[in-house]
Amino acid sequence: MVTGFDVAVPNGLRVAAWWATVLRGESGIRPLTRFGTSGYPARLADEVPGFVAEEALKDAGADPAELPEHAAGAVTGESAGGFEFGRRALRALWSKGSRRIGTYQAFA
């Protein structure tokens, strides 16, 4: 049973903000800020700014302090398919370096 839902993605925190950016066609790809990129060929990424995992609980009307121990769980999802493609990309990364990773991994 799904009782709460939230979105934490680079182009919008919370469902309403994310959906508005989707409708406007806005990307979440921006310059990296969480670490220095001078040693990397890529300087852009999908970082999730300001992420705090509380909205799904609010959406469900749940207060963790009122729940018995182990009475709640969380399911997270992602859309990084293409596992075989990813495995080959990691093998290339480890054996040949970061410049050998293709841009297609991002949407495989």
JSON list of C-alpha atoms in Angstrom, two decimals:
[
{"chain": "A", "resi": 1, "resn": "MET", "atom": "CA", "xyz": [0.00, 0.00, 0.00]},
{"chain": "A", "resi": 2, "resn": "VAL", "atom": "CA", "xyz": [1.34, 3.42, -0.94]},
{"chain": "A", "resi": 3, "resn": "THR", "atom": "CA", "xyz": [0.37, 6.06, 1.58]},
{"chain": "A", "resi": 4, "resn": "GLY", "atom": "CA", "xyz": [2.79, 8.90, 0.82]},
{"chain": "A", "resi": 5, "resn": "PHE", "atom": "CA", "xyz": [4.62, 10.20, -2.18]},
{"chain": "A", "resi": 6, "resn": "ASP", "atom": "CA", "xyz": [7.38, 12.74, -2.75]},
{"chain": "A", "resi": 7, "resn": "VAL", "atom": "CA", "xyz": [9.78, 13.69, -5.48]},
{"chain": "A", "resi": 8, "resn": "ALA", "atom": "CA", "xyz": [13.41, 14.63, -4.89]},
{"chain": "A", "resi": 9, "resn": "VAL", "atom": "CA", "xyz": [15.04, 15.22, -8.25]},
{"chain": "A", "resi": 10, "resn": "PRO", "atom": "CA", "xyz": [17.43, 17.85, -9.58]},
{"chain": "A", "resi": 11, "resn": "ASN", "atom": "CA", "xyz": [14.79, 19.82, -11.43]},
{"chain": "A", "resi": 12, "resn": "GLY", "atom": "CA", "xyz": [12.39, 20.08, -8.52]},
{"chain": "A", "resi": 13, "resn": "LEU", "atom": "CA", "xyz": [11.93, 19.20, -4.89]},
{"chain": "A", "resi": 14, "resn": "ARG", "atom": "CA", "xyz": [8.38, 18.22, -4.01]},
{"chain": "A", "resi": 15, "resn": "VAL", "atom": "CA", "xyz": [5.79, 17.03, -6.49]},
{"chain": "A", "resi": 16, "resn": "ALA", "atom": "CA", "xyz": [4.35, 20.42, -7.46]},
{"chain": "A", "resi": 17, "resn": "ALA", "atom": "CA", "xyz": [7.74, 22.03, -8.10]},
{"chain": "A", "resi": 18, "resn": "TRP", "atom": "CA", "xyz": [8.98, 19.04, -10.10]},
{"chain": "A", "resi": 19, "resn": "TRP", "atom": "CA", "xyz": [5.85, 18.83, -12.23]},
{"chain": "A", "resi": 20, "resn": "ALA", "atom": "CA", "xyz": [6.03, 22.55, -13.01]},
{"chain": "A", "resi": 21, "resn": "THR", "atom": "CA", "xyz": [9.61, 22.17, -14.29]},
{"chain": "A", "resi": 22, "resn": "VAL", "atom": "CA", "xyz": [8.61, 19.13, -16.36]},
{"chain": "A", "resi": 23, "resn": "LEU", "atom": "CA", "xyz": [5.81, 21.10, -17.99]},
{"chain": "A", "resi": 24, "resn": "ARG", "atom": "CA", "xyz": [8.23, 23.95, -18.75]},
{"chain": "A", "resi": 25, "resn": "GLY", "atom": "CA", "xyz": [10.80, 21.47, -20.12]},
{"chain": "A", "resi": 26, "resn": "GLU", "atom": "CA", "xyz": [13.50, 22.51, -17.65]},
{"chain": "A", "resi": 27, "resn": "SER", "atom": "CA", "xyz": [16.52, 20.31, -17.03]},
{"chain": "A", "resi": 28, "resn": "GLY", "atom": "CA", "xyz": [18.11, 19.71, -13.65]},
{"chain": "A", "resi": 29, "resn": "ILE", "atom": "CA", "xyz": [21.61, 19.41, -15.09]},
{"chain": "A", "resi": 30, "resn": "ARG", "atom": "CA", "xyz": [23.84, 22.10, -13.60]},
{"chain": "A", "resi": 31, "resn": "PRO", "atom": "CA", "xyz": [27.48, 22.66, -12.63]},
{"chain": "A", "resi": 32, "resn": "LEU", "atom": "CA", "xyz": [28.57, 20.40, -9.78]},
{"chain": "A", "resi": 33, "resn": "THR", "atom": "CA", "xyz": [28.77, 22.07, -6.37]},
{"chain": "A", "resi": 34, "resn": "ARG", "atom": "CA", "xyz": [29.33, 19.23, -3.88]},
{"chain": "A", "resi": 35, "resn": "PHE", "atom": "CA", "xyz": [32.96, 18.64, -4.77]},
{"chain": "A", "resi": 36, "resn": "GLY", "atom": "CA", "xyz": [35.70, 20.14, -6.92]},
{"chain": "A", "resi": 37, "resn": "THR", "atom": "CA", "xyz": [35.65, 19.10, -10.55]},
{"chain": "A", "resi": 38, "resn": "SER", "atom": "CA", "xyz": [39.06, 20.30, -11.73]},
{"chain": "A", "resi": 39, "resn": "GLY", "atom": "CA", "xyz": [40.33, 16.73, -12.09]},
{"chain": "A", "resi": 40, "resn": "TYR", "atom": "CA", "xyz": [37.35, 15.50, -14.10]},
{"chain": "A", "resi": 41, "resn": "PRO", "atom": "CA", "xyz": [36.39, 16.02, -17.74]},
{"chain": "A", "resi": 42, "resn": "ALA", "atom": "CA", "xyz": [32.71, 16.40, -16.79]},
{"chain": "A", "resi": 43, "resn": "ARG", "atom": "CA", "xyz": [31.62, 19.33, -14.66]},
{"chain": "A", "resi": 44, "resn": "LEU", "atom": "CA", "xyz": [27.85, 19.01, -14.91]},
{"chain": "A", "resi": 45, "resn": "ALA", "atom": "CA", "xyz": [25.51, 16.63, -13.08]},
{"chain": "A", "resi": 46, "resn": "ASP", "atom": "CA", "xyz": [22.04, 16.10, -11.67]},
{"chain": "A", "resi": 47, "resn": "GLU", "atom": "CA", "xyz": [22.52, 17.14, -8.05]},
{"chain": "A", "resi": 48, "resn": "VAL", "atom": "CA", "xyz": [19.47, 17.33, -5.81]},
{"chain": "A", "resi": 49, "resn": "PRO", "atom": "CA", "xyz": [19.72, 20.66, -3.95]},
{"chain": "A", "resi": 50, "resn": "GLY", "atom": "CA", "xyz": [18.17, 21.10, -0.52]},
{"chain": "A", "resi": 51, "resn": "PHE", "atom": "CA", "xyz": [17.00, 17.50, -0.17]},
{"chain": "A", "resi": 52, "resn": "VAL", "atom": "CA", "xyz": [15.20, 16.69, 3.10]},
{"chain": "A", "resi": 53, "resn": "ALA", "atom": "CA", "xyz": [13.14, 13.46, 3.13]},
{"chain": "A", "resi": 54, "resn": "GLU", "atom": "CA", "xyz": [10.02, 14.62, 4.98]},
{"chain": "A", "resi": 55, "resn": "GLU", "atom": "CA", "xyz": [7.36, 15.29, 2.38]},
{"chain": "A", "resi": 56, "resn": "ALA", "atom": "CA", "xyz": [6.27, 11.68, 1.87]},
{"chain": "A", "resi": 57, "resn": "LEU", "atom": "CA", "xyz": [5.52, 11.43, 5.60]},
{"chain": "A", "resi": 58, "resn": "LYS", "atom": "CA", "xyz": [3.51, 14.66, 5.44]},
{"chain": "A", "resi": 59, "resn": "ASP", "atom": "CA", "xyz": [1.68, 13.41, 2.35]},
{"chain": "A", "resi": 60, "resn": "ALA", "atom": "CA", "xyz": [0.79, 10.20, 4.21]},
{"chain": "A", "resi": 61, "resn": "GLY", "atom": "CA", "xyz": [-0.23, 12.07, 7.36]},
{"chain": "A", "resi": 62, "resn": "ALA", "atom": "CA", "xyz": [2.23, 9.93, 9.32]},
{"chain": "A", "resi": 63, "resn": "ASP", "atom": "CA", "xyz": [4.23, 10.93, 12.36]},
{"chain": "A", "resi": 64, "resn": "PRO", "atom": "CA", "xyz": [7.15, 8.54, 12.92]},
{"chain": "A", "resi": 65, "resn": "ALA", "atom": "CA", "xyz": [7.08, 9.29, 16.65]},
{"chain": "A", "resi": 66, "resn": "GLU", "atom": "CA", "xyz": [3.57, 7.82, 16.86]},
{"chain": "A", "resi": 67, "resn": "LEU", "atom": "CA", "xyz": [4.37, 4.58, 15.00]},
{"chain": "A", "resi": 68, "resn": "PRO", "atom": "CA", "xyz": [5.47, 1.34, 16.67]},
{"chain": "A", "resi": 69, "resn": "GLU", "atom": "CA", "xyz": [9.09, 0.38, 16.06]},
{"chain": "A", "resi": 70, "resn": "HIS", "atom": "CA", "xyz": [9.61, -1.14, 12.58]},
{"chain": "A", "resi": 71, "resn": "ALA", "atom": "CA", "xyz": [6.04, -0.25, 11.54]},
{"chain": "A", "resi": 72, "resn": "ALA", "atom": "CA", "xyz": [7.04, 1.90, 8.58]},
{"chain": "A", "resi": 73, "resn": "GLY", "atom": "CA", "xyz": [9.22, 1.44, 5.57]},
{"chain": "A", "resi": 74, "resn": "ALA", "atom": "CA", "xyz": [10.40, 3.43, 2.60]},
{"chain": "A", "resi": 75, "resn": "VAL", "atom": "CA", "xyz": [10.72, 2.48, -1.03]},
{"chain": "A", "resi": 76, "resn": "THR", "atom": "CA", "xyz": [12.98, 4.49, -3.23]},
{"chain": "A", "resi": 77, "resn": "GLY", "atom": "CA", "xyz": [13.13, 4.32, -6.97]},
{"chain": "A", "resi": 78, "resn": "GLU", "atom": "CA", "xyz": [15.35, 5.47, -9.73]},
{"chain": "A", "resi": 79, "resn": "SER", "atom": "CA", "xyz": [15.36, 5.27, -13.46]},
{"chain": "A", "resi": 80, "resn": "ALA", "atom": "CA", "xyz": [18.89, 4.11, -14.22]},
{"chain": "A", "resi": 81, "resn": "GLY", "atom": "CA", "xyz": [18.18, 1.18, -16.46]},
{"chain": "A", "resi": 82, "resn": "GLY", "atom": "CA", "xyz": [20.59, -0.35, -18.93]},
{"chain": "A", "resi": 83, "resn": "PHE", "atom": "CA", "xyz": [22.52, -2.42, -16.42]},
{"chain": "A", "resi": 84, "resn": "GLU", "atom": "CA", "xyz": [24.58, -4.28, -19.03]},
{"chain": "A", "resi": 85, "resn": "PHE", "atom": "CA", "xyz": [25.52, -0.98, -20.66]},
{"chain": "A", "resi": 86, "resn": "GLY", "atom": "CA", "xyz": [26.44, 0.37, -17.23]},
{"chain": "A", "resi": 87, "resn": "ARG", "atom": "CA", "xyz": [28.56, -2.66, -16.44]},
{"chain": "A", "resi": 88, "resn": "ARG", "atom": "CA", "xyz": [30.55, -2.17, -19.64]},
{"chain": "A", "resi": 89, "resn": "ALA", "atom": "CA", "xyz": [30.96, 1.54, -18.85]},
{"chain": "A", "resi": 90, "resn": "LEU", "atom": "CA", "xyz": [32.29, 0.77, -15.37]},
{"chain": "A", "resi": 91, "resn": "ARG", "atom": "CA", "xyz": [34.71, -1.76, -16.79]},
{"chain": "A", "resi": 92, "resn": "ALA", "atom": "CA", "xyz": [35.99, 0.90, -19.21]},
{"chain": "A", "resi": 93, "resn": "LEU", "atom": "CA", "xyz": [36.24, 3.44, -16.38]},
{"chain": "A", "resi": 94, "resn": "TRP", "atom": "CA", "xyz": [38.30, 1.12, -14.19]},
{"chain": "A", "resi": 95, "resn": "SER", "atom": "CA", "xyz": [40.57, -0.16, -16.94]},
{"chain": "A", "resi": 96, "resn": "LYS", "atom": "CA", "xyz": [40.91, 2.85, -19.29]},
{"chain": "A", "resi": 97, "resn": "GLY", "atom": "CA", "xyz": [39.98, 5.96, -17.27]},
{"chain": "A", "resi": 98, "resn": "SER", "atom": "CA", "xyz": [37.12, 8.45, -17.13]},
{"chain": "A", "resi": 99, "resn": "ARG", "atom": "CA", "xyz": [37.64, 9.79, -20.64]},
{"chain": "A", "resi": 100, "resn": "ARG", "atom": "CA", "xyz": [36.49, 6.42, -22.01]},
{"chain": "A", "resi": 101, "resn": "ILE", "atom": "CA", "xyz": [32.96, 6.68, -20.60]},
{"chain": "A", "resi": 102, "resn": "GLY", "atom": "CA", "xyz": [30.37, 7.62, -23.19]},
{"chain": "A", "resi": 103, "resn": "THR", "atom": "CA", "xyz": [27.63, 10.16, -22.67]},
{"chain": "A", "resi": 104, "resn": "TYR", "atom": "CA", "xyz": [24.98, 7.52, -23.37]},
{"chain": "A", "resi": 105, "resn": "GLN", "atom": "CA", "xyz": [25.34, 6.01, -19.88]},
{"chain": "A", "resi": 106, "resn": "ALA", "atom": "CA", "xyz": [23.26, 8.88, -18.48]},
{"chain": "A", "resi": 107, "resn": "PHE", "atom": "CA", "xyz": [20.11, 7.73, -20.26]},
{"chain": "A", "resi": 108, "resn": "ALA", "atom": "CA", "xyz": [20.80, 4.04, -20.95]}
]
